[in-house]
Short mmCIF file of C-alpha atoms in Angstrom, two decimals:
data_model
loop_
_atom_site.label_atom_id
_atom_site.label_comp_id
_atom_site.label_asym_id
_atom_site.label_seq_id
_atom_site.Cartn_x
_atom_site.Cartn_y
_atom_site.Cartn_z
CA UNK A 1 0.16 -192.59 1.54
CA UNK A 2 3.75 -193.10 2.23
CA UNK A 3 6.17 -191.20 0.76
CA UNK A 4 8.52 -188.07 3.08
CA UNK A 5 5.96 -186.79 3.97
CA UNK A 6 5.33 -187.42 7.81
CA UNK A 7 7.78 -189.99 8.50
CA UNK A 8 8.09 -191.94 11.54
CA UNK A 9 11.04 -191.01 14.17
CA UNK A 10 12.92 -193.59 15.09
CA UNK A 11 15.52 -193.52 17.92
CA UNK A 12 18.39 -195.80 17.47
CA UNK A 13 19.33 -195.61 20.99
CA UNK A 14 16.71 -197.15 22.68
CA UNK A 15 15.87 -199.74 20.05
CA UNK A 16 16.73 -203.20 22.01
CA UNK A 17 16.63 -205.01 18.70
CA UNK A 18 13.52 -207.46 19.83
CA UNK A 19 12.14 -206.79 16.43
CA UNK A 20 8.36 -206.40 18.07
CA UNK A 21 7.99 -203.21 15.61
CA UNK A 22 8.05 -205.47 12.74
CA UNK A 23 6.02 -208.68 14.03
CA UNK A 24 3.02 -206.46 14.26
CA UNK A 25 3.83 -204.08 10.81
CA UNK A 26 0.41 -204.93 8.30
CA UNK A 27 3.05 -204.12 5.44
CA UNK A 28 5.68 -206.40 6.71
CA UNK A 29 8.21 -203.82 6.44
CA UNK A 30 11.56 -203.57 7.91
CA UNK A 31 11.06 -200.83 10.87
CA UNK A 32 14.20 -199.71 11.17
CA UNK A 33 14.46 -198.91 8.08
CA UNK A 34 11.20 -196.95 7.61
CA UNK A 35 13.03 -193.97 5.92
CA UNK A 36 13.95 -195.48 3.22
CA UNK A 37 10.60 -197.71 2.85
CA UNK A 38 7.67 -195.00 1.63
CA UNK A 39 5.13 -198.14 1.90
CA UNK A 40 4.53 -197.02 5.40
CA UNK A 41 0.85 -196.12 6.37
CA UNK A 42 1.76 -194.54 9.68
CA UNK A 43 -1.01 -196.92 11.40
CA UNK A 44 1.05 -196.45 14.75
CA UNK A 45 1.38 -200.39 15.65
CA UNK A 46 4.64 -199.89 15.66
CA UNK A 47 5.00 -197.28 18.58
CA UNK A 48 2.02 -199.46 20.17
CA UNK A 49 4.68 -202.82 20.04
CA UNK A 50 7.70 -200.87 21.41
CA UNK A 51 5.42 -198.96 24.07
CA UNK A 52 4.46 -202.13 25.87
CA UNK A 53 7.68 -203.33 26.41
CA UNK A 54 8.21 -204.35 30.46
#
């Protein structure tokens, strides 16, 4: 399911380095470096972490 196709976006810049993305990953992958990790399912808990941030 992973793979190029449809990666996930990630913006360096306003990554604050709490590492929320990656507490809440059900593949226990390293966000940050989701391009070169095709295990990703694209289940969107990642955005969801980073979105509730204060």
């Amino acid at each position: 399911m992973g793979g190029s196709k449809y990666q996930l976006k990630l913006d360096g810049d306003l990554c604050i380095d709490c590492k929320r993305c990656q507490k809440v990953c059900p593949m226990q992958l390293q966000v940050f470096e989701i391009q070169d990790l095709p295990d990703c399912i694209k289940c969107g808990r990642c955005i969801d972490a980073a979105q509730r941030m204060p």
